[in-house]
PDB file of C-alpha atoms in Angstrom:
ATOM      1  CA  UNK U   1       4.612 120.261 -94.817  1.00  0.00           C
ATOM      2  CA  UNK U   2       4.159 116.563 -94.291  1.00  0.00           C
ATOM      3  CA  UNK U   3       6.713 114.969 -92.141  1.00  0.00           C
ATOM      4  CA  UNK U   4       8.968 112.324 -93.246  1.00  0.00           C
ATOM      5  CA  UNK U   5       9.292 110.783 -90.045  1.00  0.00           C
ATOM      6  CA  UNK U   6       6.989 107.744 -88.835  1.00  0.00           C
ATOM      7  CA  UNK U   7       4.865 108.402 -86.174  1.00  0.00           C
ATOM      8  CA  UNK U   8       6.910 106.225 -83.512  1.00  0.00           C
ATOM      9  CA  UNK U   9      10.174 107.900 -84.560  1.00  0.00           C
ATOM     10  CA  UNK U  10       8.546 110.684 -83.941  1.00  0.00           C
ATOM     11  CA  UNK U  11       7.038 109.803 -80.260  1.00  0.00           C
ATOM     12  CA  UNK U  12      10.640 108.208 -79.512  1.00  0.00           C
ATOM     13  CA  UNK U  13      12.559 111.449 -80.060  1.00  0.00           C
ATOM     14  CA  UNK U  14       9.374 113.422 -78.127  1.00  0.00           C
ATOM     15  CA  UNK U  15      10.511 111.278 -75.068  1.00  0.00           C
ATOM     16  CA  UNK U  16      13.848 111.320 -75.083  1.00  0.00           C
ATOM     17  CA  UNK U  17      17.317 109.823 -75.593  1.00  0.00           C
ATOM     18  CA  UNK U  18      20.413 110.268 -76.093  1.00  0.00           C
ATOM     19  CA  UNK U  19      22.085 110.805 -79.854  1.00  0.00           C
ATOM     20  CA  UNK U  20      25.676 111.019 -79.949  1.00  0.00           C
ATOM     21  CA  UNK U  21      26.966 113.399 -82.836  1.00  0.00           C
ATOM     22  CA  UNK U  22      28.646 111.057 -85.011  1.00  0.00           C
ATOM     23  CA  UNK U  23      32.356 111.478 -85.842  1.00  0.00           C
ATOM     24  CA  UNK U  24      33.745 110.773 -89.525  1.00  0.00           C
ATOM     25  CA  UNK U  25      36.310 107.750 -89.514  1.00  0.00           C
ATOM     26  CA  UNK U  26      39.240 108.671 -91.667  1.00  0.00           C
ATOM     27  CA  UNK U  27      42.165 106.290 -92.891  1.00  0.00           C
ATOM     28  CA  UNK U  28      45.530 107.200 -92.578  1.00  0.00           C
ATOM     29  CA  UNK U  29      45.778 108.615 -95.890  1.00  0.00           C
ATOM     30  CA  UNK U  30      42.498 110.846 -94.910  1.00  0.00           C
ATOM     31  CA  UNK U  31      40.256 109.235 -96.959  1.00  0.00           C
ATOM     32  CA  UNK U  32      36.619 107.950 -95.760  1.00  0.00           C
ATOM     33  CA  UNK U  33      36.935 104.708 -93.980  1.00  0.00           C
ATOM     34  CA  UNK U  34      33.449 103.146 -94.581  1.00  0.00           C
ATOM     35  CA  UNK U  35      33.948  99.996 -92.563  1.00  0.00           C
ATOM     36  CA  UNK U  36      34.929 101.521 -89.460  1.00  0.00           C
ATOM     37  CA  UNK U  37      32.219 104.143 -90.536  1.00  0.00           C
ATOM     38  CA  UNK U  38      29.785 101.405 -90.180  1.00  0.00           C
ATOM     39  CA  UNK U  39      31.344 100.151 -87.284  1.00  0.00           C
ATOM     40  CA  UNK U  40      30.588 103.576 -85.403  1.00  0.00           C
ATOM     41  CA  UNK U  41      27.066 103.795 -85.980  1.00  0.00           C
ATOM     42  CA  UNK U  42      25.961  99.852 -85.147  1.00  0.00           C
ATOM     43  CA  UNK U  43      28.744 100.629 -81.678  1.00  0.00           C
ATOM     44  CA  UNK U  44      25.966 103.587 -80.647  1.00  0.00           C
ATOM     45  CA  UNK U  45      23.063 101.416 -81.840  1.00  0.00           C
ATOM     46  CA  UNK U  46      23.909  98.760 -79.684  1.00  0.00           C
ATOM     47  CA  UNK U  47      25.617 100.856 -76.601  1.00  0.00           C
ATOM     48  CA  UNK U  48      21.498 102.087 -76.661  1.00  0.00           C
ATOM     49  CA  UNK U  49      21.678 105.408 -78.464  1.00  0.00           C
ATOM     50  CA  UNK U  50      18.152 106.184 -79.859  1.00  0.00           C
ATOM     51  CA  UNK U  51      19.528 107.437 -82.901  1.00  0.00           C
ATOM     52  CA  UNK U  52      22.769 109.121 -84.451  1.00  0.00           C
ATOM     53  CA  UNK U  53      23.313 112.785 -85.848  1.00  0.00           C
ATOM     54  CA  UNK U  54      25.443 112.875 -88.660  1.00  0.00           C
ATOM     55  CA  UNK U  55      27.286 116.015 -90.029  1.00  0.00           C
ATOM     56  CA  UNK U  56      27.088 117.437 -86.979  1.00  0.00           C
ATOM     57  CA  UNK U  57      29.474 118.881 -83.875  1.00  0.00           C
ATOM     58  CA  UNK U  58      32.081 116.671 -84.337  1.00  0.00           C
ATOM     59  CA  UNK U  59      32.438 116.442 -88.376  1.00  0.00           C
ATOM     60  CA  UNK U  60      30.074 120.035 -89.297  1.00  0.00           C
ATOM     61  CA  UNK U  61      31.732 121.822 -91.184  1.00  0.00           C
ATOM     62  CA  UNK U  62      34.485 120.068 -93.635  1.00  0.00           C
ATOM     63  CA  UNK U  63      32.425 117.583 -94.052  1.00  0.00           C
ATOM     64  CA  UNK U  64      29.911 120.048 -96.431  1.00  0.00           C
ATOM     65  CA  UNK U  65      32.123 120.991 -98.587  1.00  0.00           C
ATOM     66  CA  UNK U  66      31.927 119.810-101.794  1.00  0.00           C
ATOM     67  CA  UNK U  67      35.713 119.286-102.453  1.00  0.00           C
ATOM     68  CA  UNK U  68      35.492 116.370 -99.753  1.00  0.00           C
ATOM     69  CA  UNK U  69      32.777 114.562-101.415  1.00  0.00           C
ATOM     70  CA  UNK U  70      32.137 113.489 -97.759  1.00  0.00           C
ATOM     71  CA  UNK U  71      28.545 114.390 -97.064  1.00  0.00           C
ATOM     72  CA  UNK U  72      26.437 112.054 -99.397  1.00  0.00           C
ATOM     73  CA  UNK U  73      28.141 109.124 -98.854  1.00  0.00           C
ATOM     74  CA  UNK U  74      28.991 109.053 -94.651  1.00  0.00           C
ATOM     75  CA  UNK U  75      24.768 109.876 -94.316  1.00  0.00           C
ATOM     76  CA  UNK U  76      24.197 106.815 -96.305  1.00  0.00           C
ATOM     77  CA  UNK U  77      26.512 104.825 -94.433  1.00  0.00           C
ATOM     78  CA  UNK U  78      24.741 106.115 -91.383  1.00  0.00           C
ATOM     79  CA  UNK U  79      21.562 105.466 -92.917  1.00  0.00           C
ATOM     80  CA  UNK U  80      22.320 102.042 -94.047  1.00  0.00           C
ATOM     81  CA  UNK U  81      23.381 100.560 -90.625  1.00  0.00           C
ATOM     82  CA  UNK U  82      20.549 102.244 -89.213  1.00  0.00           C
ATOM     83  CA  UNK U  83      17.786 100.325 -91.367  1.00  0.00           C
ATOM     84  CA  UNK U  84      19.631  97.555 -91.404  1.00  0.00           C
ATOM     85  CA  UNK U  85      19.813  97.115 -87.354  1.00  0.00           C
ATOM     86  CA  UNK U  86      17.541  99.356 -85.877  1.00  0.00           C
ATOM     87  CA  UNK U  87      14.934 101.267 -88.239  1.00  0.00           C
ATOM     88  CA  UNK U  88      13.269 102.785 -85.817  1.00  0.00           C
ATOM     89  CA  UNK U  89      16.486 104.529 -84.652  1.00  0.00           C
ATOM     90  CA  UNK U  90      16.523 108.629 -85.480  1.00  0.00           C
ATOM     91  CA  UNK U  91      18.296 109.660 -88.161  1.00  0.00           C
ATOM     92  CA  UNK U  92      19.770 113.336 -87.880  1.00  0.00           C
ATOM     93  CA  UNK U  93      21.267 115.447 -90.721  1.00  0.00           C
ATOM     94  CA  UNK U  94      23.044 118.554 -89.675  1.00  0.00           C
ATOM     95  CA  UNK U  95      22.355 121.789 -91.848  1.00  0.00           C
ATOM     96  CA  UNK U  96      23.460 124.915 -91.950  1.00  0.00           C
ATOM     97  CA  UNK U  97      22.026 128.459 -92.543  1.00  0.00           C
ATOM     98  CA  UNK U  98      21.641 132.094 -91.319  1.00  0.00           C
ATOM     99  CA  UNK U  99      20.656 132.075 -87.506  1.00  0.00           C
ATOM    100  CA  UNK U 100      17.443 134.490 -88.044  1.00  0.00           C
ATOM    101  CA  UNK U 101      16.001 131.445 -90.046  1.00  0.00           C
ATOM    102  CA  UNK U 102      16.343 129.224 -87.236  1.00  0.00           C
ATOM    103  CA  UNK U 103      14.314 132.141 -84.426  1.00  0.00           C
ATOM    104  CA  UNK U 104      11.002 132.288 -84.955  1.00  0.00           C
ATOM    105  CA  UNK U 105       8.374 131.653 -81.684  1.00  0.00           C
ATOM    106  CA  UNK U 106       5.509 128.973 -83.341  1.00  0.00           C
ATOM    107  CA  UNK U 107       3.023 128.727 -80.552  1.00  0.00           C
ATOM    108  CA  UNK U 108       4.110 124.927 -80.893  1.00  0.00           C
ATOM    109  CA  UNK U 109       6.182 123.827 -77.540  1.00  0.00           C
ATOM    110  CA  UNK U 110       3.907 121.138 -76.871  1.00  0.00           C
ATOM    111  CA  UNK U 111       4.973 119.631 -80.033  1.00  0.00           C
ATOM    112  CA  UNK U 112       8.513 120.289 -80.065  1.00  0.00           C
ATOM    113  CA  UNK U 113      11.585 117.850 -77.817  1.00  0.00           C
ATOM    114  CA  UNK U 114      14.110 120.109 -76.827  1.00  0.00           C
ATOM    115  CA  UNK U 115      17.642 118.761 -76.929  1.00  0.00           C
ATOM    116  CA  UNK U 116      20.953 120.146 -75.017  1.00  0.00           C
ATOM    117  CA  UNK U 117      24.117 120.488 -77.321  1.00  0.00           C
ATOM    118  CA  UNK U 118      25.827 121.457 -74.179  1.00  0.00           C
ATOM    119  CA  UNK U 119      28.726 119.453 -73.591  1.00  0.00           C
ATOM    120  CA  UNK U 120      29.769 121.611 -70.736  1.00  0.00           C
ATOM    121  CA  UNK U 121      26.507 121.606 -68.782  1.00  0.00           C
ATOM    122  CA  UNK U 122      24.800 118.007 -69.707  1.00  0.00           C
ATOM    123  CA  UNK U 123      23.362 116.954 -66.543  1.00  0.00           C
ATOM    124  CA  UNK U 124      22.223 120.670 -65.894  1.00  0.00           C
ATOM    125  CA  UNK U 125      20.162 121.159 -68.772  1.00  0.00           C
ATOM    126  CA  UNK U 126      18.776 117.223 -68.412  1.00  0.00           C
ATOM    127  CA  UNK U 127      17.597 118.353 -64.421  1.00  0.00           C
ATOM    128  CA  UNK U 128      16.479 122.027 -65.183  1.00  0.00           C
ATOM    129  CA  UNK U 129      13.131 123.497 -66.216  1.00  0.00           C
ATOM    130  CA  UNK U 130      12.914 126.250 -68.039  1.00  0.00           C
ATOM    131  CA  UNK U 131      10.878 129.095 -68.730  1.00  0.00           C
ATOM    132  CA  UNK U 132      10.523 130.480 -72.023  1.00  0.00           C
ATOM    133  CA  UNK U 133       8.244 133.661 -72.559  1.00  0.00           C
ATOM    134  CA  UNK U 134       5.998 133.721 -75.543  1.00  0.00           C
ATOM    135  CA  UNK U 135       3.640 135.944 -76.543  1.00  0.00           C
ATOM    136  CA  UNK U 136       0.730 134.405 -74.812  1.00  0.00           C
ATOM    137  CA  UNK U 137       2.510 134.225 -72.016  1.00  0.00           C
ATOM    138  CA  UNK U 138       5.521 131.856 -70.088  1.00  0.00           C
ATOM    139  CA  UNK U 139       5.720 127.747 -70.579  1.00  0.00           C
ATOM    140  CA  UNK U 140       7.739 125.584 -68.819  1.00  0.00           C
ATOM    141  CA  UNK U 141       9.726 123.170 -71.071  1.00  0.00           C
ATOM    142  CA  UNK U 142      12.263 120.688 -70.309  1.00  0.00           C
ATOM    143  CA  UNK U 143      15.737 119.245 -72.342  1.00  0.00           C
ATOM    144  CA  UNK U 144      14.384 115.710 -72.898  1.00  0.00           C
ATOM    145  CA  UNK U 145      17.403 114.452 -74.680  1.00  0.00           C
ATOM    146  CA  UNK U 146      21.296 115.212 -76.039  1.00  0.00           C
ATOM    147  CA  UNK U 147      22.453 115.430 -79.005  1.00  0.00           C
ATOM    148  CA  UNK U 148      26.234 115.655 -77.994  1.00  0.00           C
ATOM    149  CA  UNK U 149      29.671 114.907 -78.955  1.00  0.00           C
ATOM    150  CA  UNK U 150      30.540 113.676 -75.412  1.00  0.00           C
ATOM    151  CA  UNK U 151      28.526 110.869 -76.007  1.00  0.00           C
ATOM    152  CA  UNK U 152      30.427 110.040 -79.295  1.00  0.00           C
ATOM    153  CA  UNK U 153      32.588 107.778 -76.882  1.00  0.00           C
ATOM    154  CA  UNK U 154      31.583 105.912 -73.589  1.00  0.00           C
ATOM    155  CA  UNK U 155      27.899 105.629 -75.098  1.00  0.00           C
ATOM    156  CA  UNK U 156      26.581 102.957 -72.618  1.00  0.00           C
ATOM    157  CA  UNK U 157      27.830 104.929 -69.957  1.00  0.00           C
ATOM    158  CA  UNK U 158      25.555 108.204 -71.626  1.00  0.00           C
ATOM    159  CA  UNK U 159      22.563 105.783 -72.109  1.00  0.00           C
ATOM    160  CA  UNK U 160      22.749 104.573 -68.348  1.00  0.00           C
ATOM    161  CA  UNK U 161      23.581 108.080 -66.787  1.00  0.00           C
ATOM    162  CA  UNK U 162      20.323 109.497 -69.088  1.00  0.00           C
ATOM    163  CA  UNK U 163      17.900 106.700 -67.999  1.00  0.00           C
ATOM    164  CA  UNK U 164      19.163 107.236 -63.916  1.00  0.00           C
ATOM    165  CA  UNK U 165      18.403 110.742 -64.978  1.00  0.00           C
ATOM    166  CA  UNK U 166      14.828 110.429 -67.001  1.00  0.00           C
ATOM    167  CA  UNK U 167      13.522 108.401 -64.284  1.00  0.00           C
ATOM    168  CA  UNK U 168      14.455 110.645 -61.369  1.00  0.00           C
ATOM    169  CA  UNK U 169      12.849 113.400 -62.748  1.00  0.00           C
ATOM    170  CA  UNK U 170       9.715 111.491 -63.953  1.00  0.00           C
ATOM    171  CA  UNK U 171       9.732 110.065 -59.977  1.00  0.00           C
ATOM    172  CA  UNK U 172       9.032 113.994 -58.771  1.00  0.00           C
ATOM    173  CA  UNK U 173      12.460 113.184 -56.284  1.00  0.00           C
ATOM    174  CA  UNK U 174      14.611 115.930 -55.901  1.00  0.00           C
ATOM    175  CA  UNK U 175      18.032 115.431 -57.448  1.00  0.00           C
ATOM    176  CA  UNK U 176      20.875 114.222 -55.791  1.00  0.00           C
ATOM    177  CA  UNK U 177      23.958 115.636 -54.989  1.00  0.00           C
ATOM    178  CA  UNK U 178      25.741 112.674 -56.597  1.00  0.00           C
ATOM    179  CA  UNK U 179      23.533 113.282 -60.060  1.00  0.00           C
ATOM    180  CA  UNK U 180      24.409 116.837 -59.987  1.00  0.00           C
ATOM    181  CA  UNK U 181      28.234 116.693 -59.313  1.00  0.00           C
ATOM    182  CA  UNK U 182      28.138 113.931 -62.711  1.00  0.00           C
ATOM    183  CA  UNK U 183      27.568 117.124 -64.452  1.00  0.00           C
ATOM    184  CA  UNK U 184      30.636 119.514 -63.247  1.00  0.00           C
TER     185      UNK U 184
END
């Protein structure tokens, strides 16, 4: 299957960042509000979110049903801002299936970015390696990024608290107590 992501999209979301899950703006009346829809998406752009993950966490599951009509037109919102002001930002569609099509080991972990949805643990998963057995044996992966609600709001404070993060580990240093109490 041939990706439909450009190559530096791809080696940007490889690296790392943070991706705030995207809330749905509604009017009073309930009813999509597409300016402050907008507004959302260019407020992570510029707070330095590497991308935004729409119809997901925060706006799942009423946002698929067809009876809302929501879907379709809040991804192209999304979307829009997105190659308007930053089109190298990642675009993330939630979707939704049976959990046994979603397990399946692929021999592929050097090709994969694993991301924490773990609101609860953030700085945790960010810090820790892990060890995942496979058939040939055990690899050692790390969380490189979030894809989180939290970082729906305060997003400059995310952005700074992930680079402080990404470099510490890159630097070998072990991890302050400060760092680590961030995530309790």
């Amino acid at each position: 299957m041939a990706s439909l992501a450009r190559p530096q999209v791809l080696a940007k979301l490889r690296e790392g960042m943070v991706i705030p899950a995207h809330p749905l703006a509604l009017t009073a009346a309930r009813r999509l509000d597409e300016r402050r829809q907008r507004a959302l998406t260019r407020y992570y752009l510029s707070a330095g979110a590497g991308g935004v993950a729409v119809a997901v966490h925060t706006a799942q599951f009423e946002i698929r049903k067809p009876q809302h009509g929501l879907l379709e037109p809040v991804l192209g919102l999304a979307a829009e801002v997105c190659r308007a002001e930053a089109p190298d930002a990642v675009r993330i569609a939630g979707i939704c299936g049976r959990t046994d099509q979603a397990v399946a080991e692929s021999g592929r972990a050097g090709e994969i970015a694993l991301y924490t949805g773990n609101d609860d643990h953030i700085v945790g998963d960010l810090v820790t390696p892990f060890e995942v057995v496979i058939t040939r044996g055990t690899v050692m992966v790390r969380i490189v990024g979030g894809l989180l609600g939290q970082w729906a709001v305060w997003t400059r404070a995310a952005v700074d608290l992930f680079q402080r993060v990404r470099a510490l580990i890159r630097s070998g240093a072990p991890i302050p107590q400060d760092i680590l109490s961030l995530g309790e």
